[in-house]
XYZ file of N, CA and C in Angstrom:
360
model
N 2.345 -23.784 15.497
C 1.855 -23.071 16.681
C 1.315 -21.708 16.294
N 0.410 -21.331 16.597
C -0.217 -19.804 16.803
C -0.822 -19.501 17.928
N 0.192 -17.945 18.336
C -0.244 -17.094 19.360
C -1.081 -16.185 18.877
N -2.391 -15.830 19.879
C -3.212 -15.155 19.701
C -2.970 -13.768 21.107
N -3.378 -13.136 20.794
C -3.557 -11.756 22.136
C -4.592 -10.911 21.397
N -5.291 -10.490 22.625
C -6.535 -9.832 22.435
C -6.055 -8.556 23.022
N -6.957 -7.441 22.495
C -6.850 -6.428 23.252
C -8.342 -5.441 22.956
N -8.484 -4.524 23.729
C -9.471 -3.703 23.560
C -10.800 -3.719 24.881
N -10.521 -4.727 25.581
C -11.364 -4.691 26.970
C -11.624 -3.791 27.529
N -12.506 -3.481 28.668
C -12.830 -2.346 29.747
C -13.741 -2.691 30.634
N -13.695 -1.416 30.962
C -15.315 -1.034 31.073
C -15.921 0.004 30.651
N -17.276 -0.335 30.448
C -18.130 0.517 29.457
C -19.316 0.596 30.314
N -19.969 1.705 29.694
C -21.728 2.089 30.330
C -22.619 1.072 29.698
N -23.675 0.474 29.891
C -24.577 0.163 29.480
C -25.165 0.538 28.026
N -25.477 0.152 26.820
C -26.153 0.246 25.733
C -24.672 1.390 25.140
N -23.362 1.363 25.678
C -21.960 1.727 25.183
C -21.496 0.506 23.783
N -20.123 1.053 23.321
C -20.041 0.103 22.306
C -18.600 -0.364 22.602
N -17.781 -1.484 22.353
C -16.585 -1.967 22.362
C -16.206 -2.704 21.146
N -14.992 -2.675 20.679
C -14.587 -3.175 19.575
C -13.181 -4.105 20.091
N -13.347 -5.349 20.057
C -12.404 -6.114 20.510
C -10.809 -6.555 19.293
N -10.231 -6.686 19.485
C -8.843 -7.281 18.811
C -8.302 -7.988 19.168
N -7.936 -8.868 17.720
C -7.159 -9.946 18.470
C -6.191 -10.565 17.190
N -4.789 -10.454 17.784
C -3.366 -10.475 16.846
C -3.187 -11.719 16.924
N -2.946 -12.525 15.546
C -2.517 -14.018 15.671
C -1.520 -14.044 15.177
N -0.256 -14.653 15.582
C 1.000 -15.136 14.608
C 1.171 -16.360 14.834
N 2.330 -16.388 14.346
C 2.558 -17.871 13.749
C 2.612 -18.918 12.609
N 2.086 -20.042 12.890
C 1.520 -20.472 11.580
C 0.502 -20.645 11.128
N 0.107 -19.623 10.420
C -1.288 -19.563 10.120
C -2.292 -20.306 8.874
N -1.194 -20.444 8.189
C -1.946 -21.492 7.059
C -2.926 -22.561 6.941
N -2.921 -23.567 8.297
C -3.719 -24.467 8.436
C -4.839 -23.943 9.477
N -5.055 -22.619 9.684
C -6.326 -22.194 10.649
C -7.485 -22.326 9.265
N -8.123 -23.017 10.251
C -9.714 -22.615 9.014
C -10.649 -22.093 9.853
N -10.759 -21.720 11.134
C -11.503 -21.045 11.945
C -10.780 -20.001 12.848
N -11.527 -18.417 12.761
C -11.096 -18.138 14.040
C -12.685 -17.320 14.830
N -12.859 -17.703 16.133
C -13.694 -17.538 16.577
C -13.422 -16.348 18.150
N -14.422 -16.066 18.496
C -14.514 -15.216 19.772
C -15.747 -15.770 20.747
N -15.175 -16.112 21.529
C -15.539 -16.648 22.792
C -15.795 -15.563 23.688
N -16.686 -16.350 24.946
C -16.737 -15.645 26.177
C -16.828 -16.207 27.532
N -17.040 -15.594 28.535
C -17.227 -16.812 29.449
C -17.470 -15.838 30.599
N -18.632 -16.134 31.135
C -18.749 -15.083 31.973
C -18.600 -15.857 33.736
N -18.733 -14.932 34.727
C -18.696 -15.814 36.170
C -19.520 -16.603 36.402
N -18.867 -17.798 36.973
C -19.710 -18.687 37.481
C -20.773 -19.745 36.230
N -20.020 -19.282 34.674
C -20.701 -19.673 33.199
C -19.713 -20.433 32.566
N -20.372 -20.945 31.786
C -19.778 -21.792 30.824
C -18.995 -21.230 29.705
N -17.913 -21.645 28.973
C -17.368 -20.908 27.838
C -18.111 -21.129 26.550
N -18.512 -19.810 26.038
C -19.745 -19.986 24.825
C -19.164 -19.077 23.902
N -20.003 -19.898 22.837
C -19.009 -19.261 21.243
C -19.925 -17.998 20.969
N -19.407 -17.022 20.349
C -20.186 -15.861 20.140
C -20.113 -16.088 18.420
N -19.127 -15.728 17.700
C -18.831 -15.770 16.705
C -18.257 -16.711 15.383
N -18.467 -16.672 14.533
C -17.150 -17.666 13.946
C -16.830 -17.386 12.382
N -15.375 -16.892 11.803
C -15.489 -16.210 10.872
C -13.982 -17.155 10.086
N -15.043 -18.190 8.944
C -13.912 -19.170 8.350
C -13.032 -18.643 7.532
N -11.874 -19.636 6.756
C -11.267 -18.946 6.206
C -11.578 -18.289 4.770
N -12.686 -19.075 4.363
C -13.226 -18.390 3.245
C -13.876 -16.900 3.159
N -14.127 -16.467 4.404
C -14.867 -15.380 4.572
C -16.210 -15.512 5.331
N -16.730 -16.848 5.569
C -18.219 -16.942 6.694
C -17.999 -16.565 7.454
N -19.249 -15.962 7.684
C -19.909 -15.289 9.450
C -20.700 -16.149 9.614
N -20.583 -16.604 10.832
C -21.614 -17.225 11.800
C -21.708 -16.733 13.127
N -22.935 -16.851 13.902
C -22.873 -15.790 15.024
C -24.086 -17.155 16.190
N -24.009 -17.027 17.140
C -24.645 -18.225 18.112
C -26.007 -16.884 18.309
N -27.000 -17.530 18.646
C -28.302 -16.994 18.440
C -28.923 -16.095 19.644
N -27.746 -15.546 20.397
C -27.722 -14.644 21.397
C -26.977 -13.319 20.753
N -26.427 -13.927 19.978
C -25.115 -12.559 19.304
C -25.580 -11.996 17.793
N -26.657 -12.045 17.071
C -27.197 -11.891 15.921
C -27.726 -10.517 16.472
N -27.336 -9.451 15.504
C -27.617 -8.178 15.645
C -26.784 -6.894 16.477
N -26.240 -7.687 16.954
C -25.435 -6.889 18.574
C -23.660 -7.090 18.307
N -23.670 -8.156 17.772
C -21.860 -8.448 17.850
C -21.464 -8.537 16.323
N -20.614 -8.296 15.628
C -20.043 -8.415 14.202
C -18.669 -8.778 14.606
N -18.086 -9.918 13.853
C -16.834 -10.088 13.834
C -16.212 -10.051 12.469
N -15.085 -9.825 12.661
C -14.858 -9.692 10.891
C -13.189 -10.040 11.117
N -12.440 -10.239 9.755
C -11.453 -10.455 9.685
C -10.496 -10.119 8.890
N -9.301 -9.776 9.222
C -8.333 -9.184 8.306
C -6.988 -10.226 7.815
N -7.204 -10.381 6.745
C -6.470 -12.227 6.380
C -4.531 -11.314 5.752
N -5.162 -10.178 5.954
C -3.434 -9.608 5.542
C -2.707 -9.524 6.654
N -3.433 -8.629 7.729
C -2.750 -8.439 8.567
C -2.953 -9.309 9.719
N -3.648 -10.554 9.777
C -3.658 -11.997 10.594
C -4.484 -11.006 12.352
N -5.421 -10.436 11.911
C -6.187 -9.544 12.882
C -8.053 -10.389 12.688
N -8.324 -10.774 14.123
C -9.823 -10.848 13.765
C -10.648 -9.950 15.223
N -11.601 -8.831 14.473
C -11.983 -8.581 15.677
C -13.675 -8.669 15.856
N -13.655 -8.274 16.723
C -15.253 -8.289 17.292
C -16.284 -7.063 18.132
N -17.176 -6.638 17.343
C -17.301 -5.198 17.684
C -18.813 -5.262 18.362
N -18.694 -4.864 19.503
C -19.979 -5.346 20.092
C -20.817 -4.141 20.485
N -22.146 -4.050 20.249
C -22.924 -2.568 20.205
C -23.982 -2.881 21.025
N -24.833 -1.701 21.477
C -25.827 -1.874 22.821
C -25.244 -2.671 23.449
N -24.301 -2.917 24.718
C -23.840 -3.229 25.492
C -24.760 -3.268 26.516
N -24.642 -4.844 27.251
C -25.694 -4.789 28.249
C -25.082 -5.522 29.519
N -25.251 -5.609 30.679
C -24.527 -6.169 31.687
C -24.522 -7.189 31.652
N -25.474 -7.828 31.311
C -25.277 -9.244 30.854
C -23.826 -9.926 30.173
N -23.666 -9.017 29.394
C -22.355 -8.911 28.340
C -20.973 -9.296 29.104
N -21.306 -8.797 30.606
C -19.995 -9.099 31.494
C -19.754 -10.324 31.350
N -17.687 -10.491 30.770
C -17.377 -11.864 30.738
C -16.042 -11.738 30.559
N -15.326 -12.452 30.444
C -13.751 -12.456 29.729
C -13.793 -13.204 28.459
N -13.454 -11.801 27.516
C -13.303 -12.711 25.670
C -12.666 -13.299 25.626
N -12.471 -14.475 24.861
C -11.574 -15.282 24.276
C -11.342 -15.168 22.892
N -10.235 -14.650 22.207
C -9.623 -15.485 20.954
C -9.265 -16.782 20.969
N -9.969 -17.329 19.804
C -9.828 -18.513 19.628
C -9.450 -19.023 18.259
N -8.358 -20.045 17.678
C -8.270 -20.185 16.239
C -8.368 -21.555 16.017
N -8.927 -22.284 15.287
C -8.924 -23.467 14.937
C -8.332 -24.312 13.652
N -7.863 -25.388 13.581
C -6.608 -25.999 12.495
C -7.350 -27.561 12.496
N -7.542 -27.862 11.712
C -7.472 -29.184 11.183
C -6.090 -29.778 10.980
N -5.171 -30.573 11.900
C -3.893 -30.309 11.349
C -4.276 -32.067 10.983
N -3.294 -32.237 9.291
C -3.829 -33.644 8.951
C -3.336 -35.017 9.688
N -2.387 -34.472 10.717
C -1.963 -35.957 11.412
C -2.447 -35.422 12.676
N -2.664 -34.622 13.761
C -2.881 -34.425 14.954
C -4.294 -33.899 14.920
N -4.808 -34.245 14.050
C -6.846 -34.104 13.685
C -6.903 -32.625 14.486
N -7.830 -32.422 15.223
C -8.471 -30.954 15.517
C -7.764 -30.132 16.693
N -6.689 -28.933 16.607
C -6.700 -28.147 17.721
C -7.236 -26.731 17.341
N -7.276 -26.353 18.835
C -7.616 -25.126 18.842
C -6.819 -24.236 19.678
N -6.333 -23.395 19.447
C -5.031 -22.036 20.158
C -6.173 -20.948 20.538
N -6.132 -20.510 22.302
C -6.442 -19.896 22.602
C -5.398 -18.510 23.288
N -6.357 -17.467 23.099
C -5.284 -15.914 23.793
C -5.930 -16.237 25.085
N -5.223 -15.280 26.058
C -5.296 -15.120 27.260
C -6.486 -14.292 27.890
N -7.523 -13.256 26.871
C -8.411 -13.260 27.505
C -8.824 -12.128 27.830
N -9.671 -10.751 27.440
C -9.712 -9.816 27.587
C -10.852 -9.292 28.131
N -11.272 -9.178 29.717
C -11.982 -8.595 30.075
C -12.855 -7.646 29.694
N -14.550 -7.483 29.717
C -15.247 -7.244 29.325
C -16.204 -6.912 30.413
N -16.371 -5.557 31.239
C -17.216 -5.109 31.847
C -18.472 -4.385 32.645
N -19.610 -4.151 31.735
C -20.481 -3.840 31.772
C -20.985 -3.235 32.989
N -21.368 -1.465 33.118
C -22.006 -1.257 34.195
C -23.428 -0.708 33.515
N -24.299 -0.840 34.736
C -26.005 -0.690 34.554
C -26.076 0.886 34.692
């Protein structure tokens, strides 16, 4: 099992910057993904980021230039630092970690979710 919690939400001004966090424990050995999600009102939940255990960045083709996620494999921390902030941006983050576990094939452990609120 791994718990995730995010922290670092608000609200922010427009073209402002936020740097998100997010604490995983547990058992972490079999994560080979941890990613940051979003999901805004009335939207679908969409991947922003994704940072494996080898060290890849991957970023969904809305988030290239604007969002960096990065990861700290000591202290089991991945965050996400998001710059020019735009209202659009309004959503609730998700931490997300992913495990190949070899008998129960693919889960994924989500945090609870850290508000993200953009004014114009």
């Amino acid at each position: 099992q791994v718990q995730l919690v995010e922290s670092g939400g608000g609200l922010v001004q427009a073209g402002g910057s936020l740097r998100l966090s997010c604490a995983a424990s547990g058992t972490m050995h079999g994560i080979n993904t941890m990613n940051w999600y979003r999901q805004a009102p009335g939207k679908q939940r969409e991947l922003i980021a994704t940072v494996m255990s080898g060290g890849k960045t991957t970023y969904a083709n809305f988030a290239e230039g604007r969002f960096n996620i990065s990861r700290d494999f000591a202290k089991n921390t991945v965050s996400l630092q998001i710059t020019s902030l735009k209202p659009e941006d309004t959503a609730v983050y998700y931490c997300n970690a992913g495990e190949l576990h070899p008998v129960r094939g693919p889960i994924m452990y989500w945090g609870q979710g850290t508000q993200v609120t953009v004014s114009s």
